[in-house]
Amino acid sequence: MTAITYAWSALGGDPARLARLTTVAREGALPARLPVRQLARACVGVCSLAAAELAAHRAGLAEVPCVRVDDGPVATAFHSERLLRVDGRAPVVFAPLSRFWRTADGWVRTHANYPHHRARLLGALGLPADASAEEVAGRLAETSAQEAEETVHAAGGLAVALRTPAEWQAHPQAAEVAARPLVERARLDSAPARVLPPPAPAAAVLPAAGLRVLDLTRVLAGPVATRTLALLGADVLRLDAPWLPELPDQHADTGFGKRSATLDLAAGRDTFEELLRTADVVVTGYRPGALDRFGLAPRALAERRPGLVVAQVSAWGAYGPWGGRRGFDSLVQVATGIAVTEGSVERPGALPAQALDHGTGYLLAAAVLRALTEQSYDGGSRLVRLALARTAHWLTDGTLSTAAEGAPYAGPDAWLTETDSPLGRLRHARPAVSFTAGPAGWARPAVPWGSDPAEWPMTG
């Protein structure tokens, strides 16, 4: 079974649709010991196919448009946050305290890009708010990797001990992850089929045209998914807590096609309910259960908005001993043995891109598109759920091909473009999702964080 076939099956897709998909392989794109290029191609490929399928369904076409997946734009898109330039300035990708550290018995990796995560890390280590990297290194060198992991986690921070693949496989969370499908799909109720109207002639090949998406995601898989839905015509409104501003460069990279608003989900409950009343999709990217107290559990949402598609993404999955933990792509690589595979126990490495984030993001968008197609004739509110750790399991389980193939990859330049925006002139990756007559780019550029009202635009 090829990677694309496997991913399409996990999405519940009709195998006959795969005949509409062709690939362009480019040797040297996303170079790694693990089959990152094959995974990336599959994730973007099935997302493109799901988009083409929904476009055909809504437009009443007898045949699904042809899909062409090219390793060049795929590899470029998987590096989008690194290739971004804002008025010529390179982005800030990782903060000084987001890195590997030596411990008394090995390595630990921390994530402290956000100020509150930095504060929790330093607090867990008993260091002042202005502590230097040298002070952090000295403190971590005195403790074991496992002790550092647990101490920082207990303080609400993010640190993960380096594990070998065998050590991860022996971990109870690994068993829970391996037992789940790549894409978890569930029907939440028996709501009647929602008939999606044919898109306007100008948007005939935009499968998500006219659909409203509430985007409650951060870093990086969720925003990639909603950026993709925006590319495909959805009206995407990203909502953030007013006290948790997004990192500016990250927001610029994943903000194409979206509007951005702030909303206190507790004080602004009526505002959220009004947004939900006409929403078609809600996407969340916080740790499992974190938003339930605001009425954002999948069944609670479906009860108030029958026919809704709820999409969730997390680091470790919504199950097992790590189900409630925070996490990021870099930390999942360290826990699951990927960092050892790409480097060694003595000197851990990393994938050539945040491939778990990007790959899971495209799979999440694909799952939303397939859910919309299915419910348009079969009804039911839908839940789709993915986890970075489950994508990592797929990358490392030995089922993906690692064979060399294709012409040499010449680099990303051919798949970069520039766009003027309120943030400045942006150099950015072109869309990787592609099908016949599909969108060439986003309808609107990224906007400053929190610059839009928390409301849907007037229609009609």
CSV table of C-alpha atoms in Angstrom, one decimal:
chain,number,residue,atom,x,y,z
A,1,MET,CA,0.0,0.0,0.0
A,2,THR,CA,1.5,3.4,-1.0
A,3,ALA,CA,1.5,6.3,1.4
A,4,ILE,CA,-1.2,8.1,-0.5
A,5,THR,CA,-3.4,5.1,-0.6
A,6,TYR,CA,-3.0,4.6,3.2
A,7,ALA,CA,-3.7,8.2,4.0
A,8,TRP,CA,-6.7,8.3,1.7
A,9,SER,CA,-8.1,5.1,3.2
A,10,ALA,CA,-7.7,6.6,6.7
A,11,LEU,CA,-9.8,9.5,5.5
A,12,GLY,CA,-12.6,7.1,4.4
A,13,GLY,CA,-12.0,8.1,0.7
A,14,ASP,CA,-13.2,6.1,-2.3
A,15,PRO,CA,-10.2,4.2,-3.7
A,16,ALA,CA,-11.4,4.8,-7.2
A,17,ARG,CA,-10.7,8.6,-6.7
A,18,LEU,CA,-6.9,7.8,-6.5
A,19,ALA,CA,-6.8,7.4,-10.3
A,20,ARG,CA,-7.3,11.2,-10.6
A,21,LEU,CA,-4.0,11.8,-8.7
A,22,THR,CA,-0.5,12.0,-10.2
A,23,THR,CA,2.8,12.9,-8.5
A,24,VAL,CA,6.0,14.6,-9.4
A,25,ALA,CA,9.0,13.3,-7.4
A,26,ARG,CA,12.1,15.4,-6.8
A,27,GLU,CA,15.0,13.7,-5.2
A,28,GLY,CA,16.7,15.8,-2.5
A,29,ALA,CA,13.5,17.6,-1.3
A,30,LEU,CA,13.2,17.3,2.5
A,31,PRO,CA,16.3,15.2,2.9
A,32,ALA,CA,16.3,13.0,6.0
A,33,ARG,CA,17.0,9.5,7.2
A,34,LEU,CA,13.3,9.0,7.7
A,35,PRO,CA,10.8,9.1,4.7
A,36,VAL,CA,9.8,12.7,5.3
A,37,ARG,CA,9.3,13.6,1.6
A,38,GLN,CA,7.0,10.6,1.1
A,39,LEU,CA,4.9,11.5,4.1
A,40,ALA,CA,4.7,15.2,3.0
A,41,ARG,CA,3.7,14.2,-0.5
A,42,ALA,CA,1.0,11.9,0.8
A,43,CYS,CA,-0.5,14.5,3.2
A,44,VAL,CA,-0.7,17.2,0.6
A,45,GLY,CA,-1.9,14.7,-2.0
A,46,VAL,CA,-4.9,13.5,-0.1
A,47,CYS,CA,-5.7,17.1,0.9
A,48,SER,CA,-5.7,18.1,-2.7
A,49,LEU,CA,-7.8,15.1,-3.6
A,50,ALA,CA,-10.3,15.8,-0.9
A,51,ALA,CA,-10.6,19.4,-2.1
A,52,ALA,CA,-11.1,18.3,-5.7
A,53,GLU,CA,-13.7,15.7,-4.6
A,54,LEU,CA,-15.8,18.3,-2.7
A,55,ALA,CA,-15.4,20.9,-5.5
A,56,ALA,CA,-16.8,18.3,-8.0
A,57,HIS,CA,-19.6,17.4,-5.6
A,58,ARG,CA,-20.8,21.0,-5.0
A,59,ALA,CA,-20.5,21.9,-8.7
A,60,GLY,CA,-22.3,18.8,-9.9
A,61,LEU,CA,-19.4,17.6,-12.0
A,62,ALA,CA,-19.5,14.1,-13.3
A,63,GLU,CA,-15.7,13.7,-12.7
A,64,VAL,CA,-13.4,14.8,-10.0
A,65,PRO,CA,-10.7,17.3,-11.3
A,66,CYS,CA,-7.2,15.9,-11.8
A,67,VAL,CA,-4.8,16.4,-8.9
A,68,ARG,CA,-1.1,16.9,-9.4
A,69,VAL,CA,1.2,16.7,-6.3
A,70,ASP,CA,4.7,18.1,-6.9
A,71,ASP,CA,7.5,17.6,-4.3
A,72,GLY,CA,8.8,21.1,-5.1
A,73,PRO,CA,6.0,23.2,-3.8
A,74,VAL,CA,5.3,20.6,-1.1
A,75,ALA,CA,8.8,20.9,0.3
A,76,THR,CA,8.6,24.7,0.0
A,77,ALA,CA,5.3,24.8,1.9
A,78,PHE,CA,6.7,22.5,4.6
A,79,HIS,CA,9.4,25.2,5.2
A,80,SER,CA,6.9,28.1,5.0
A,81,GLU,CA,7.6,29.5,8.4
A,82,ARG,CA,11.4,29.5,7.7
A,83,LEU,CA,11.2,30.9,4.2
A,84,LEU,CA,8.9,33.8,5.1
A,85,ARG,CA,10.4,37.3,4.8
A,86,VAL,CA,8.7,40.4,6.1
A,87,ASP,CA,10.0,43.4,4.2
A,88,GLY,CA,13.2,41.3,3.6
A,89,ARG,CA,13.6,40.4,7.3
A,90,ALA,CA,14.1,36.7,8.2
A,91,PRO,CA,11.6,35.3,10.7
A,92,VAL,CA,12.4,34.4,14.3
A,93,VAL,CA,11.7,30.6,14.5
A,94,PHE,CA,12.9,29.5,17.9
A,95,ALA,CA,13.5,31.5,21.1
A,96,PRO,CA,16.9,31.2,22.9
A,97,LEU,CA,15.5,28.8,25.5
A,98,SER,CA,13.8,26.5,23.0
A,99,ARG,CA,16.6,24.0,22.3
A,100,PHE,CA,18.4,20.8,23.4
A,101,TRP,CA,20.2,20.9,26.8
A,102,ARG,CA,22.6,18.4,28.3
A,103,THR,CA,21.4,16.8,31.5
A,104,ALA,CA,23.3,14.7,34.0
A,105,ASP,CA,22.4,11.5,32.1
A,106,GLY,CA,21.4,12.6,28.5
A,107,TRP,CA,19.4,15.3,26.8
A,108,VAL,CA,16.2,17.2,27.3
A,109,ARG,CA,14.5,19.6,24.8
A,110,THR,CA,12.5,22.6,26.0
A,111,HIS,CA,10.0,24.8,24.2
A,112,ALA,CA,9.8,28.4,25.5
A,113,ASN,CA,8.8,30.5,22.4
A,114,TYR,CA,5.9,32.0,24.3
A,115,PRO,CA,6.5,34.3,27.3
A,116,HIS,CA,4.3,32.3,29.6
A,117,HIS,CA,6.1,29.0,28.7
A,118,ARG,CA,9.4,30.7,29.3
A,119,ALA,CA,8.2,31.9,32.7
A,120,ARG,CA,7.0,28.4,33.7
A,121,LEU,CA,10.3,26.8,32.6
A,122,LEU,CA,12.4,29.2,34.6
A,123,GLY,CA,10.0,28.9,37.6
A,124,ALA,CA,10.3,25.1,37.5
A,125,LEU,CA,14.0,25.4,37.5
A,126,GLY,CA,14.0,27.9,40.4
A,127,LEU,CA,15.6,30.6,38.2
A,128,PRO,CA,14.7,34.3,38.0
A,129,ALA,CA,12.7,35.7,35.1
A,130,ASP,CA,15.8,37.3,33.6
A,131,ALA,CA,17.9,34.1,33.8
A,132,SER,CA,20.4,33.5,31.0
A,133,ALA,CA,20.8,30.4,28.8
A,134,GLU,CA,24.0,29.7,30.7
A,135,GLU,CA,22.1,29.6,34.0
A,136,VAL,CA,19.5,27.3,32.5
A,137,ALA,CA,22.2,25.0,31.1
A,138,GLY,CA,23.9,24.9,34.5
A,139,ARG,CA,20.7,23.9,36.3
A,140,LEU,CA,19.7,21.3,33.8
A,141,ALA,CA,23.1,19.7,33.9
A,142,GLU,CA,22.6,18.9,37.5
A,143,THR,CA,19.4,16.8,37.0
A,144,SER,CA,18.4,13.8,35.0
A,145,ALA,CA,16.4,14.2,31.8
A,146,GLN,CA,13.4,12.4,33.2
A,147,GLU,CA,13.4,14.6,36.4
A,148,ALA,CA,13.6,17.7,34.3
A,149,GLU,CA,10.7,16.5,32.1
A,150,GLU,CA,8.4,15.9,35.0
A,151,THR,CA,9.4,19.0,37.0
A,152,VAL,CA,8.8,21.3,34.1
A,153,HIS,CA,5.6,19.6,33.2
A,154,ALA,CA,4.3,19.9,36.7
A,155,ALA,CA,4.8,23.6,36.5
A,156,GLY,CA,2.9,23.9,33.2
A,157,GLY,CA,6.0,24.2,31.1
A,158,LEU,CA,7.3,22.2,28.2
A,159,ALA,CA,10.3,19.9,28.4
A,160,VAL,CA,10.8,16.4,27.0
A,161,ALA,CA,13.6,13.9,27.7
A,162,LEU,CA,15.3,12.4,24.7
A,163,ARG,CA,14.2,8.8,24.0
A,164,THR,CA,15.4,6.2,21.6
A,165,PRO,CA,12.8,4.6,19.4
A,166,ALA,CA,12.9,1.5,21.6
A,167,GLU,CA,12.4,3.6,24.7
A,168,TRP,CA,9.4,5.3,23.2
A,169,GLN,CA,7.9,2.0,22.1
A,170,ALA,CA,8.0,0.8,25.7
A,171,HIS,CA,6.2,4.0,26.9
A,172,PRO,CA,2.5,3.5,27.6
A,173,GLN,CA,1.6,6.6,25.6
A,174,ALA,CA,3.2,5.0,22.5
A,175,ALA,CA,1.0,2.0,22.9
A,176,GLU,CA,-2.1,4.2,23.1
A,177,VAL,CA,-1.0,6.2,20.0
A,178,ALA,CA,-0.2,3.1,17.9
A,179,ALA,CA,-3.7,1.6,18.7
A,180,ARG,CA,-5.5,4.6,17.1
A,181,PRO,CA,-6.1,5.2,13.4
A,182,LEU,CA,-4.1,7.9,11.7
A,183,VAL,CA,-7.3,10.0,11.3
A,184,GLU,CA,-10.0,9.5,14.0
A,185,ARG,CA,-13.5,10.0,12.5
A,186,ALA,CA,-16.8,9.9,14.3
A,187,ARG,CA,-20.4,10.8,13.7
A,188,LEU,CA,-21.8,12.8,16.7
A,189,ASP,CA,-25.5,12.7,16.0
A,190,SER,CA,-28.2,12.0,13.4
A,191,ALA,CA,-28.5,15.6,12.2
A,192,PRO,CA,-30.0,15.8,8.7
A,193,ALA,CA,-27.8,16.1,5.7
A,194,ARG,CA,-26.8,19.7,5.2
A,195,VAL,CA,-27.2,20.5,1.5
A,196,LEU,CA,-24.2,22.6,0.4
A,197,PRO,CA,-25.4,25.1,-2.3
A,198,PRO,CA,-23.4,25.2,-5.5
A,199,PRO,CA,-20.7,27.8,-5.3
A,200,ALA,CA,-21.1,31.0,-7.2
A,201,PRO,CA,-19.7,30.8,-10.8
A,202,ALA,CA,-16.6,32.8,-9.8
A,203,ALA,CA,-15.9,30.3,-7.1
A,204,ALA,CA,-16.8,27.1,-9.0
A,205,VAL,CA,-13.6,25.4,-8.1
A,206,LEU,CA,-13.4,26.6,-4.5
A,207,PRO,CA,-14.8,23.7,-2.6
A,208,ALA,CA,-15.1,25.5,0.7
A,209,ALA,CA,-16.7,28.7,-0.8
A,210,GLY,CA,-19.4,30.1,1.4
A,211,LEU,CA,-18.4,28.0,4.5
A,212,ARG,CA,-17.6,29.6,7.8
A,213,VAL,CA,-14.7,28.2,9.9
A,214,LEU,CA,-14.0,29.2,13.5
A,215,ASP,CA,-10.2,28.8,14.0
A,216,LEU,CA,-9.2,28.3,17.6
A,217,THR,CA,-5.7,27.0,17.0
A,218,ARG,CA,-2.1,27.9,17.6
A,219,VAL,CA,1.2,26.6,16.5
A,220,LEU,CA,1.5,25.1,13.8
A,221,ALA,CA,-0.6,22.2,12.6
A,222,GLY,CA,-4.0,23.8,13.3
A,223,PRO,CA,-3.1,27.1,11.6
A,224,VAL,CA,-1.8,25.2,8.6
A,225,ALA,CA,-5.1,23.4,8.3
A,226,THR,CA,-7.2,26.5,8.5
A,227,ARG,CA,-4.9,28.4,6.2
A,228,THR,CA,-5.6,25.6,3.7
A,229,LEU,CA,-9.3,25.9,4.2
A,230,ALA,CA,-9.0,29.6,3.6
A,231,LEU,CA,-7.1,28.9,0.4
A,232,LEU,CA,-10.1,26.7,-0.7
A,233,GLY,CA,-12.6,29.5,-0.2
A,234,ALA,CA,-13.7,29.3,3.4
A,235,ASP,CA,-14.3,32.4,5.5
A,236,VAL,CA,-11.9,31.7,8.3
A,237,LEU,CA,-12.1,33.7,11.5
A,238,ARG,CA,-9.2,33.0,13.9
A,239,LEU,CA,-10.0,33.7,17.6
A,240,ASP,CA,-7.3,34.2,20.3
A,241,ALA,CA,-7.5,35.1,23.9
A,242,PRO,CA,-6.7,38.9,24.2
A,243,TRP,CA,-3.9,38.0,26.7
A,244,LEU,CA,-2.2,35.4,24.5
A,245,PRO,CA,-0.8,37.2,21.4
A,246,GLU,CA,0.6,35.0,18.7
A,247,LEU,CA,4.2,35.3,17.7
A,248,PRO,CA,4.2,37.9,14.9
A,249,ASP,CA,6.1,35.9,12.2
A,250,GLN,CA,4.2,32.7,12.9
A,251,HIS,CA,1.0,34.6,12.6
A,252,ALA,CA,2.1,36.2,9.3
A,253,ASP,CA,3.0,32.8,7.8
A,254,THR,CA,-0.2,31.0,8.8
A,255,GLY,CA,-2.6,34.0,8.5
A,256,PHE,CA,-3.1,34.0,4.7
A,257,GLY,CA,-6.7,34.1,3.7
A,258,LYS,CA,-7.9,34.6,7.3
A,259,ARG,CA,-9.3,37.3,9.5
A,260,SER,CA,-8.0,37.6,13.1
A,261,ALA,CA,-9.9,38.6,16.2
A,262,THR,CA,-9.5,38.4,20.0
A,263,LEU,CA,-12.2,37.0,22.2
A,264,ASP,CA,-12.4,36.1,25.9
A,265,LEU,CA,-14.4,32.9,25.7
A,266,ALA,CA,-15.7,33.4,29.3
A,267,ALA,CA,-16.7,37.1,29.2
A,268,GLY,CA,-17.6,36.9,25.5
A,269,ARG,CA,-19.8,33.8,25.6
A,270,ASP,CA,-22.7,35.5,23.8
A,271,THR,CA,-20.4,36.7,21.1
A,272,PHE,CA,-19.0,33.2,20.6
A,273,GLU,CA,-22.6,31.7,20.5
A,274,GLU,CA,-23.5,34.1,17.8
A,275,LEU,CA,-20.5,33.1,15.7
A,276,LEU,CA,-21.3,29.5,16.3
A,277,ARG,CA,-24.9,29.9,15.2
A,278,THR,CA,-23.9,30.1,11.5
A,279,ALA,CA,-20.5,28.4,11.6
A,280,ASP,CA,-20.0,25.2,9.5
A,281,VAL,CA,-16.6,24.1,11.0
A,282,VAL,CA,-14.9,24.6,14.4
A,283,VAL,CA,-11.2,23.8,14.5
A,284,THR,CA,-9.4,23.6,17.8
A,285,GLY,CA,-5.7,23.1,18.5
A,286,TYR,CA,-5.3,23.4,22.3
A,287,ARG,CA,-4.5,20.4,24.5
A,288,PRO,CA,-7.4,18.0,24.9
A,289,GLY,CA,-10.1,19.2,27.2
A,290,ALA,CA,-8.6,22.6,27.7
A,291,LEU,CA,-11.6,24.3,26.0
A,292,ASP,CA,-14.3,22.0,27.3
A,293,ARG,CA,-15.2,24.4,30.2
A,294,PHE,CA,-16.2,27.0,27.6
A,295,GLY,CA,-18.7,24.6,25.9
A,296,LEU,CA,-16.3,23.6,23.2
A,297,ALA,CA,-16.4,19.8,23.7
A,298,PRO,CA,-17.4,18.2,20.4
A,299,ARG,CA,-20.9,16.9,21.5
A,300,ALA,CA,-21.7,20.2,23.3
A,301,LEU,CA,-20.9,22.1,20.1
A,302,ALA,CA,-23.0,19.8,18.0
A,303,GLU,CA,-25.9,20.0,20.3
A,304,ARG,CA,-26.0,23.8,19.8
A,305,ARG,CA,-25.1,23.7,16.1
A,306,PRO,CA,-26.4,20.4,14.6
A,307,GLY,CA,-24.5,19.5,11.4
A,308,LEU,CA,-21.3,21.1,12.5
A,309,VAL,CA,-17.9,19.6,11.7
A,310,VAL,CA,-15.6,19.7,14.7
A,311,ALA,CA,-11.9,19.2,14.0
A,312,GLN,CA,-9.3,18.7,16.7
A,313,VAL,CA,-5.5,18.4,16.7
A,314,SER,CA,-3.2,17.9,19.6
A,315,ALA,CA,0.4,16.8,20.3
A,316,TRP,CA,0.0,13.5,22.0
A,317,GLY,CA,-3.6,12.5,21.4
A,318,ALA,CA,-6.7,12.8,23.6
A,319,TYR,CA,-6.0,9.6,25.4
A,320,GLY,CA,-3.4,7.8,27.5
A,321,PRO,CA,-1.2,9.1,30.3
A,322,TRP,CA,0.0,12.0,28.2
A,323,GLY,CA,-3.4,12.9,26.7
A,324,GLY,CA,-3.7,16.1,28.6
A,325,ARG,CA,-0.1,17.3,28.1
A,326,ARG,CA,1.0,20.3,26.1
A,327,GLY,CA,3.4,19.6,23.2
A,328,PHE,CA,4.9,20.9,20.0
A,329,ASP,CA,6.4,19.2,16.9
A,330,SER,CA,10.0,19.6,18.2
A,331,LEU,CA,9.1,17.9,21.5
A,332,VAL,CA,7.2,15.0,19.8
A,333,GLN,CA,10.3,14.4,17.7
A,334,VAL,CA,12.4,14.1,20.9
A,335,ALA,CA,10.0,11.8,22.7
A,336,THR,CA,9.3,9.4,19.9
A,337,GLY,CA,12.9,8.6,19.0
A,338,ILE,CA,12.9,10.7,15.8
A,339,ALA,CA,15.7,13.0,17.2
A,340,VAL,CA,17.9,9.9,17.8
A,341,THR,CA,17.1,8.5,14.4
A,342,GLU,CA,18.0,11.8,12.7
A,343,GLY,CA,21.1,12.2,14.8
A,344,SER,CA,22.3,9.9,17.6
A,345,VAL,CA,22.0,9.5,21.4
A,346,GLU,CA,25.2,11.5,21.8
A,347,ARG,CA,24.1,14.3,19.4
A,348,PRO,CA,20.3,14.4,18.7
A,349,GLY,CA,19.1,15.7,15.4
A,350,ALA,CA,15.8,16.9,13.9
A,351,LEU,CA,13.7,16.5,10.8
A,352,PRO,CA,14.5,18.9,8.0
A,353,ALA,CA,11.2,20.7,8.6
A,354,GLN,CA,8.4,20.8,11.2
A,355,ALA,CA,7.0,17.9,9.2
A,356,LEU,CA,4.8,16.5,11.9
A,357,ASP,CA,3.1,19.9,12.2
A,358,HIS,CA,2.7,20.5,8.5
A,359,GLY,CA,1.8,16.9,7.6
A,360,THR,CA,-0.8,16.7,10.3
A,361,GLY,CA,-2.2,20.2,9.3
A,362,TYR,CA,-2.8,19.0,5.7
A,363,LEU,CA,-4.4,15.8,7.0
A,364,LEU,CA,-6.6,17.8,9.3
A,365,ALA,CA,-7.8,20.0,6.4
A,366,ALA,CA,-8.4,16.9,4.3
A,367,ALA,CA,-10.4,15.3,7.1
A,368,VAL,CA,-12.6,18.4,7.3
A,369,LEU,CA,-13.2,18.4,3.5
A,370,ARG,CA,-14.1,14.7,3.5
A,371,ALA,CA,-16.4,15.2,6.5
A,372,LEU,CA,-18.2,18.0,4.6
A,373,THR,CA,-18.6,15.8,1.5
A,374,GLU,CA,-19.9,12.8,3.5
A,375,GLN,CA,-22.4,14.8,5.6
A,376,SER,CA,-23.8,16.6,2.5
A,377,TYR,CA,-25.4,13.3,1.6
A,378,ASP,CA,-25.3,11.2,4.8
A,379,GLY,CA,-26.0,13.9,7.5
A,380,GLY,CA,-24.7,13.9,11.0
A,381,SER,CA,-22.5,16.3,12.9
A,382,ARG,CA,-18.9,15.1,12.5
A,383,LEU,CA,-15.8,14.9,14.6
A,384,VAL,CA,-12.3,14.5,13.1
A,385,ARG,CA,-9.2,14.3,15.3
A,386,LEU,CA,-5.5,13.9,14.7
A,387,ALA,CA,-2.3,13.9,16.8
A,388,LEU,CA,1.3,14.8,16.0
A,389,ALA,CA,2.4,11.7,17.8
A,390,ARG,CA,0.2,9.5,15.6
A,391,THR,CA,1.7,11.1,12.5
A,392,ALA,CA,5.1,10.5,14.0
A,393,HIS,CA,4.1,6.8,14.4
A,394,TRP,CA,3.3,6.6,10.7
A,395,LEU,CA,6.6,8.2,9.8
A,396,THR,CA,8.6,5.8,11.9
A,397,ASP,CA,6.7,2.5,11.6
A,398,GLY,CA,8.6,1.3,8.5
A,399,THR,CA,5.6,1.3,6.1
A,400,LEU,CA,6.7,4.4,4.1
A,401,SER,CA,9.0,3.9,1.2
A,402,THR,CA,12.5,5.5,1.4
A,403,ALA,CA,13.5,4.7,-2.2
A,404,ALA,CA,15.3,7.5,-4.1
A,405,GLU,CA,13.2,8.8,-7.0
A,406,GLY,CA,12.8,11.8,-9.3
A,407,ALA,CA,14.9,14.6,-10.8
A,408,PRO,CA,17.1,16.6,-8.4
A,409,TYR,CA,15.3,19.2,-6.3
A,410,ALA,CA,16.6,22.7,-7.3
A,411,GLY,CA,15.5,24.5,-4.1
A,412,PRO,CA,12.4,26.5,-3.2
A,413,ASP,CA,12.9,29.7,-5.3
A,414,ALA,CA,10.5,28.6,-8.1
A,415,TRP,CA,7.7,28.1,-5.5
A,416,LEU,CA,8.0,31.4,-3.7
A,417,THR,CA,6.1,34.6,-4.4
A,418,GLU,CA,5.6,38.0,-2.8
A,419,THR,CA,2.5,39.8,-1.6
A,420,ASP,CA,1.8,43.2,-0.2
A,421,SER,CA,0.0,43.1,3.1
A,422,PRO,CA,-0.8,45.4,6.1
A,423,LEU,CA,2.2,43.7,7.8
A,424,GLY,CA,4.6,44.8,5.0
A,425,ARG,CA,5.7,43.0,1.8
A,426,LEU,CA,5.7,39.3,2.4
A,427,ARG,CA,7.8,36.7,0.6
A,428,HIS,CA,6.0,33.4,1.2
A,429,ALA,CA,5.5,29.9,-0.1
A,430,ARG,CA,2.9,29.3,-2.9
A,431,PRO,CA,0.1,26.9,-2.1
A,432,ALA,CA,1.1,23.2,-2.3
A,433,VAL,CA,-2.5,22.0,-2.7
A,434,SER,CA,-3.3,21.7,-6.4
A,435,PHE,CA,-6.0,20.4,-8.7
A,436,THR,CA,-7.2,21.3,-12.1
A,437,ALA,CA,-8.5,24.9,-12.2
A,438,GLY,CA,-8.0,25.1,-8.4
A,439,PRO,CA,-7.0,28.2,-6.5
A,440,ALA,CA,-3.6,29.8,-7.4
A,441,GLY,CA,-3.4,31.7,-4.1
A,442,TRP,CA,-5.2,33.2,-1.2
A,443,ALA,CA,-7.9,35.8,-1.7
A,444,ARG,CA,-6.4,38.1,1.0
A,445,PRO,CA,-3.0,38.5,2.7
A,446,ALA,CA,-2.2,38.0,6.4
A,447,VAL,CA,-3.4,40.8,8.7
A,448,PRO,CA,-2.1,42.0,12.1
A,449,TRP,CA,-3.0,39.8,15.0
A,450,GLY,CA,-6.4,40.7,16.5
A,451,SER,CA,-7.1,43.4,14.0
A,452,ASP,CA,-10.6,42.3,13.0
A,453,PRO,CA,-13.9,42.3,14.9
A,454,ALA,CA,-15.2,39.0,16.3
A,455,GLU,CA,-18.1,38.8,13.9
A,456,TRP,CA,-18.8,37.4,10.5
A,457,PRO,CA,-18.8,39.8,7.6
A,458,MET,CA,-22.2,41.1,6.3
A,459,THR,CA,-23.5,39.0,3.3
A,460,GLY,CA,-26.0,39.7,0.7
